[in-house]
Short mmCIF file of C-alpha atoms in Angstrom, two decimals:
data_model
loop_
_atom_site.label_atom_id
_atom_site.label_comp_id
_atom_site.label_asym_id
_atom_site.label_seq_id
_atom_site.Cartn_x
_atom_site.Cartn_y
_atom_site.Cartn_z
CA UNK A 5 9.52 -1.81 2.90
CA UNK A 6 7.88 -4.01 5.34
CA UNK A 7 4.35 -5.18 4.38
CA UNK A 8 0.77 -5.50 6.11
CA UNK A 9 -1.94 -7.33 5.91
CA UNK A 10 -5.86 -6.92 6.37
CA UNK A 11 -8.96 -8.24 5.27
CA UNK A 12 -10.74 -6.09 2.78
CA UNK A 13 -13.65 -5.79 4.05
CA UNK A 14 -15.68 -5.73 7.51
CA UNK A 15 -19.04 -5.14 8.59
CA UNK A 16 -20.09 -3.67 12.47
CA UNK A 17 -23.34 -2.13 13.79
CA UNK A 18 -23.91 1.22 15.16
CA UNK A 19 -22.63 1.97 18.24
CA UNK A 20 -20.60 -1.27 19.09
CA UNK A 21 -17.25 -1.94 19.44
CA UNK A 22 -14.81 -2.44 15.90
CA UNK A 23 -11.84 -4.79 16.25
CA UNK A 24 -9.72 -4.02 12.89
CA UNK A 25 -6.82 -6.54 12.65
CA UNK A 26 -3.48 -6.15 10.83
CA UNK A 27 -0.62 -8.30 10.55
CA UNK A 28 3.37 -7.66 9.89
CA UNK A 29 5.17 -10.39 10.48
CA UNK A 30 8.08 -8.70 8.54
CA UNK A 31 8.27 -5.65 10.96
CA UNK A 32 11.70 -4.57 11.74
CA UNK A 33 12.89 -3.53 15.38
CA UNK A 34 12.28 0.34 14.20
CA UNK A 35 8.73 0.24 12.64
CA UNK A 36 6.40 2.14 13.99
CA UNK A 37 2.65 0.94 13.71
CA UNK A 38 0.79 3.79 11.76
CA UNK A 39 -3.07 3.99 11.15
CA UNK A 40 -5.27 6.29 8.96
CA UNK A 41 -8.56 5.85 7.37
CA UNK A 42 -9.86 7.94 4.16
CA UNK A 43 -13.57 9.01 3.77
CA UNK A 44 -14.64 9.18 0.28
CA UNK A 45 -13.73 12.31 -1.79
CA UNK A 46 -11.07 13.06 1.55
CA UNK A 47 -7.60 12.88 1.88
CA UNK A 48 -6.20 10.27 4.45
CA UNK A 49 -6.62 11.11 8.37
CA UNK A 50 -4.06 10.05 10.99
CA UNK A 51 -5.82 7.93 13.67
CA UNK A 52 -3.22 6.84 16.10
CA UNK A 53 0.25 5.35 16.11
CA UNK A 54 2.52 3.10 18.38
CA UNK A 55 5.92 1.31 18.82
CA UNK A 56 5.48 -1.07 21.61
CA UNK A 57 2.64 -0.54 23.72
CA UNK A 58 -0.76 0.16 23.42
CA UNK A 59 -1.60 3.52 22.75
CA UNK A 60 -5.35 5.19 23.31
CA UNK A 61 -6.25 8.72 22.05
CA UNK A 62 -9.97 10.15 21.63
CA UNK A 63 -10.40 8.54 18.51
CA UNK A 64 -9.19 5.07 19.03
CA UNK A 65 -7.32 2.41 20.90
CA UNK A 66 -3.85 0.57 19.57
CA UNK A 67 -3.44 -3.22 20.91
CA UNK A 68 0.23 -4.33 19.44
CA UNK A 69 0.81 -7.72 20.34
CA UNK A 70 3.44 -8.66 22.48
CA UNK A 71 5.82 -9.76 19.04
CA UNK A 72 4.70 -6.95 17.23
CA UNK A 73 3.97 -8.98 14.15
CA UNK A 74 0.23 -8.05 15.11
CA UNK A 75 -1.76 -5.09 15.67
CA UNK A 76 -5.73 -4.14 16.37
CA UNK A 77 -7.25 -1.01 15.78
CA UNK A 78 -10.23 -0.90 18.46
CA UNK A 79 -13.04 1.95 17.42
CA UNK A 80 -14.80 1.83 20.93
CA UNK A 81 -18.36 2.68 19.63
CA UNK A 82 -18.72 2.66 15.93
CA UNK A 83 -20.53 5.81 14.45
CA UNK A 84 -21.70 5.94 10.80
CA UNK A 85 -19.25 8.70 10.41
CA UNK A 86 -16.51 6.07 10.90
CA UNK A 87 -17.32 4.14 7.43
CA UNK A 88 -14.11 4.14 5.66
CA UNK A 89 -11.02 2.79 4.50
CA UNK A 90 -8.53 1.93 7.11
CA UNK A 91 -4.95 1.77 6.45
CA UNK A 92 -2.41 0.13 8.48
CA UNK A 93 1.18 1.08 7.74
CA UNK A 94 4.54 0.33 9.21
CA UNK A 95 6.29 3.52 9.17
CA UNK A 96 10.29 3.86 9.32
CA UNK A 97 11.89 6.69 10.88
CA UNK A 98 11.68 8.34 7.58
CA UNK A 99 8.23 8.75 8.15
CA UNK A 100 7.37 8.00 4.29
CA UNK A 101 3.96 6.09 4.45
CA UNK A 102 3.52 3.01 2.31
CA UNK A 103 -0.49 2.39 2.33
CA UNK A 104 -1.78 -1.10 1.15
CA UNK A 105 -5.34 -1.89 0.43
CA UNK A 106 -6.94 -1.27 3.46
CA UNK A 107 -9.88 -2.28 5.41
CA UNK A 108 -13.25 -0.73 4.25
CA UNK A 109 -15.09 -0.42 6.85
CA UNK A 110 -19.17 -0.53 6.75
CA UNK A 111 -21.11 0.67 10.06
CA UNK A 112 -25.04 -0.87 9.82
CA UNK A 113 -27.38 1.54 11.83
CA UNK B 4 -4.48 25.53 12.93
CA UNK B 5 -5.74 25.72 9.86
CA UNK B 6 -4.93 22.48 8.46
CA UNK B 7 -3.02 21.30 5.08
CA UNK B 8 -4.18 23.39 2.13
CA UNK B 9 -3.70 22.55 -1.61
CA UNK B 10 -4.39 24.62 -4.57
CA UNK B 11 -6.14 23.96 -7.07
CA UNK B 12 -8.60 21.21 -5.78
CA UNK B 13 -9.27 20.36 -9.71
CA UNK B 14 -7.36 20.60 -12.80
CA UNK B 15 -8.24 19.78 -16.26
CA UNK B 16 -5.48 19.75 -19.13
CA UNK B 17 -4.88 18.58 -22.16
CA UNK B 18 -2.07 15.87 -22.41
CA UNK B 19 1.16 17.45 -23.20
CA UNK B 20 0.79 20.81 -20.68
CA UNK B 21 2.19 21.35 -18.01
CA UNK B 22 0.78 21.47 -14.19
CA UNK B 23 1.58 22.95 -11.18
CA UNK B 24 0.26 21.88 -7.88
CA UNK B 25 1.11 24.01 -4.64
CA UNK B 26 0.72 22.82 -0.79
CA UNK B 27 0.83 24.85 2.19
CA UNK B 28 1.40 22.52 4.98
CA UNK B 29 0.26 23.05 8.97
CA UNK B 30 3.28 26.26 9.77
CA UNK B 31 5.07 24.61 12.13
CA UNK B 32 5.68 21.63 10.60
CA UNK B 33 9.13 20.76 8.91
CA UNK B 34 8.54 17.64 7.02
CA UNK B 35 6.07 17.84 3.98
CA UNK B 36 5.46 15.00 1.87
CA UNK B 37 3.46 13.96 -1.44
CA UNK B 38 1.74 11.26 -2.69
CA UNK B 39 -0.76 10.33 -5.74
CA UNK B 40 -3.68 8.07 -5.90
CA UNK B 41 -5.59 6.63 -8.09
CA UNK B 42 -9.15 5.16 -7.89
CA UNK B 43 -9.34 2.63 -5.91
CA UNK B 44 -5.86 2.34 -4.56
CA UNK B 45 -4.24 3.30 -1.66
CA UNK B 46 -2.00 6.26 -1.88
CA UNK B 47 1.80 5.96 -3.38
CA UNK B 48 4.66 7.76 -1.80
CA UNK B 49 6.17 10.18 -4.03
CA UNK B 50 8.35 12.05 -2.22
CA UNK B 51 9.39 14.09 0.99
CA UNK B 52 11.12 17.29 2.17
CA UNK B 53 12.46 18.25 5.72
CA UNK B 54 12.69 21.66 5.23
CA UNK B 55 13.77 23.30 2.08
CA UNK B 56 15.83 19.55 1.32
CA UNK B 57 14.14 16.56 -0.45
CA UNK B 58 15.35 13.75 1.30
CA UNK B 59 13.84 11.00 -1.04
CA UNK B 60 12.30 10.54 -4.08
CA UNK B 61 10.12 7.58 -5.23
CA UNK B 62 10.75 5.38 -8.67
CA UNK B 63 7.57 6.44 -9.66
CA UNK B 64 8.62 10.45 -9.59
CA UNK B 65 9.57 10.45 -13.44
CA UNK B 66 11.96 13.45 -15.02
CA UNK B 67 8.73 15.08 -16.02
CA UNK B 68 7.81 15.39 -12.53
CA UNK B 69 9.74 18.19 -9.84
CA UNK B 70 9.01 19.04 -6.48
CA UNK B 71 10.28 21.90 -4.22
CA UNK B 72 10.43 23.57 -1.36
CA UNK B 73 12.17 26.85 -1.64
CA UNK B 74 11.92 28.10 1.76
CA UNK B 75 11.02 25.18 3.76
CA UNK B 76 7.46 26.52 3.80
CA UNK B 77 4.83 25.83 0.79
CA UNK B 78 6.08 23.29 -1.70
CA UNK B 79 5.17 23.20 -5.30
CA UNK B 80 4.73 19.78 -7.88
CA UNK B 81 5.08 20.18 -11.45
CA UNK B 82 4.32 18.15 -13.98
CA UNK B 83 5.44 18.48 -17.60
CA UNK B 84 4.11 17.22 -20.60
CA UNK B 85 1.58 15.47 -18.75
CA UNK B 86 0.04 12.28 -20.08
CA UNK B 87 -3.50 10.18 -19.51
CA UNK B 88 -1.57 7.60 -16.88
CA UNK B 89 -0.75 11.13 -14.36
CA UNK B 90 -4.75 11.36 -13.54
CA UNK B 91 -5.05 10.95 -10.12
CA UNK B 92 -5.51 12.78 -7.05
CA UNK B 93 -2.29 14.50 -5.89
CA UNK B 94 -2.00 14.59 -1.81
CA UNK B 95 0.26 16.61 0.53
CA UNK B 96 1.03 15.96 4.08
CA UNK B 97 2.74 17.55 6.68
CA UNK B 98 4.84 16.43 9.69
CA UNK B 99 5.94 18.12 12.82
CA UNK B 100 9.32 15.15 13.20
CA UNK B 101 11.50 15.75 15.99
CA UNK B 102 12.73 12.03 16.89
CA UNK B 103 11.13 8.89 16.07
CA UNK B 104 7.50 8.63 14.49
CA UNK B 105 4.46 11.31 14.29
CA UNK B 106 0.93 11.24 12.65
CA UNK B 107 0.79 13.14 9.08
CA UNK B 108 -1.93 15.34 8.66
CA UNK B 109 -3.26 15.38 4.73
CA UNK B 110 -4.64 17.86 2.82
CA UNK B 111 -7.53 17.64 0.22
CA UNK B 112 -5.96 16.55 -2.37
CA UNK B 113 -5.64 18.33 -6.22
CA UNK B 114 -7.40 16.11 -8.37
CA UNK B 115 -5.34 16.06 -11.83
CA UNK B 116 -7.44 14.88 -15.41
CA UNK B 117 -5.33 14.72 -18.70
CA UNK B 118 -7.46 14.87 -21.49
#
């Protein structure tokens, strides 16, 4: 199973924008890019997914770099609700999710 | 939609019982999957069904541990004889998979403590 990496930790203030990086350098061809982030005391919520090009939905943008050994998770306007762990996952057509460590995620009024 | 729903949301049982854990995934959905985690980790694939069939199951799913999904609905986890190492929170998620990759949509979780 191909691997990711993030930092453990970041820091952002209220109501600016949240650049969370990953890297795969291992991806394979058929990966799909897969993020979720977990509350406390919650299970894991899907956020967004992509193959090859950026992807937006109403909770967040995708950026996958041009190799695909990259990705960013963009959270337009950070709320306090957003404070969590996010997971980035590469995601085989088996859909089985392998999480890592995460990024937690700390939102400063 | 109603969401993924697990029953119970706690158990407490004394090592060497048995356990049952049930999920009832989103309806339309025909994958259903389940995972454990433990505090401070991220969560660890167990296994998966598409339909009534499990298509996979994880190294870490021992012979005390049995999933199904009789009717490609609900799915059930057992555990027998359980132990201290099983306590952890016990996830479900659902998939709607037609062709290549969708979100999975989690439940609440069944948090598991062996006394």
């Amino acid at each position: 199973d191909a691997k990711t990496t993030q930092p453990n930790s970041m820091e952002s203030n209220e109501e600016e924008p949240v650049h969370l990086p990953c890297n795969h350098s291992t991806i394979s061809g058929t990966d799909y890019i897969h993020w979720y982030r977990q509350l406390p005391s919650q299970g894991p919520e899907y956020v967004i997914h992509g193959l090859t090009s950026n992807v937006n939905n109403r909770m967040a943008s995708l950026a996958i770099a041009e190799d695909r050994k990259s990705s960013t998770l963009i959270l337009h306007r950070a709320t306090l609700r957003d404070a969590a762990v996010y997971y980035c996952i590469l995601a085989s057509n088996t859909g089985k999710l392998i999480f890592g460590q995460g990024t937690t995620l700390q939102v400063k009024p | 939609d109603t969401g993924v729903s697990q029953d119970p949301r706690h158990k407490i049982t004394k090592r060497g019982q048995n356990v049952t854990f049930r999920c009832d995934p989103i309806s339309e959905h025909n994958r259903l999957y389940w995972y454990r985690q433990t505090l401070g980790q991220g969560p660890e694939f167990l296994t998966y069904f598409q339909n009534e069939a499990q298509l996979e199951k994880s190294r870490l799913l021992s012979d005390r541990f049995s999933a199904e999904r009789p009717k490609g609905s609900f799915s059930t986890l057992e555990i027998q004889r359980t132990e201290q190492g099983d306590s952890a929170m016990y996830l479900c998620a659902s998939s709607l998979w037609d062709r290549g990759s969708v979100g999975q949509y989690f439940g609440p979780g069944t948090r598991l403590t062996v006394t």
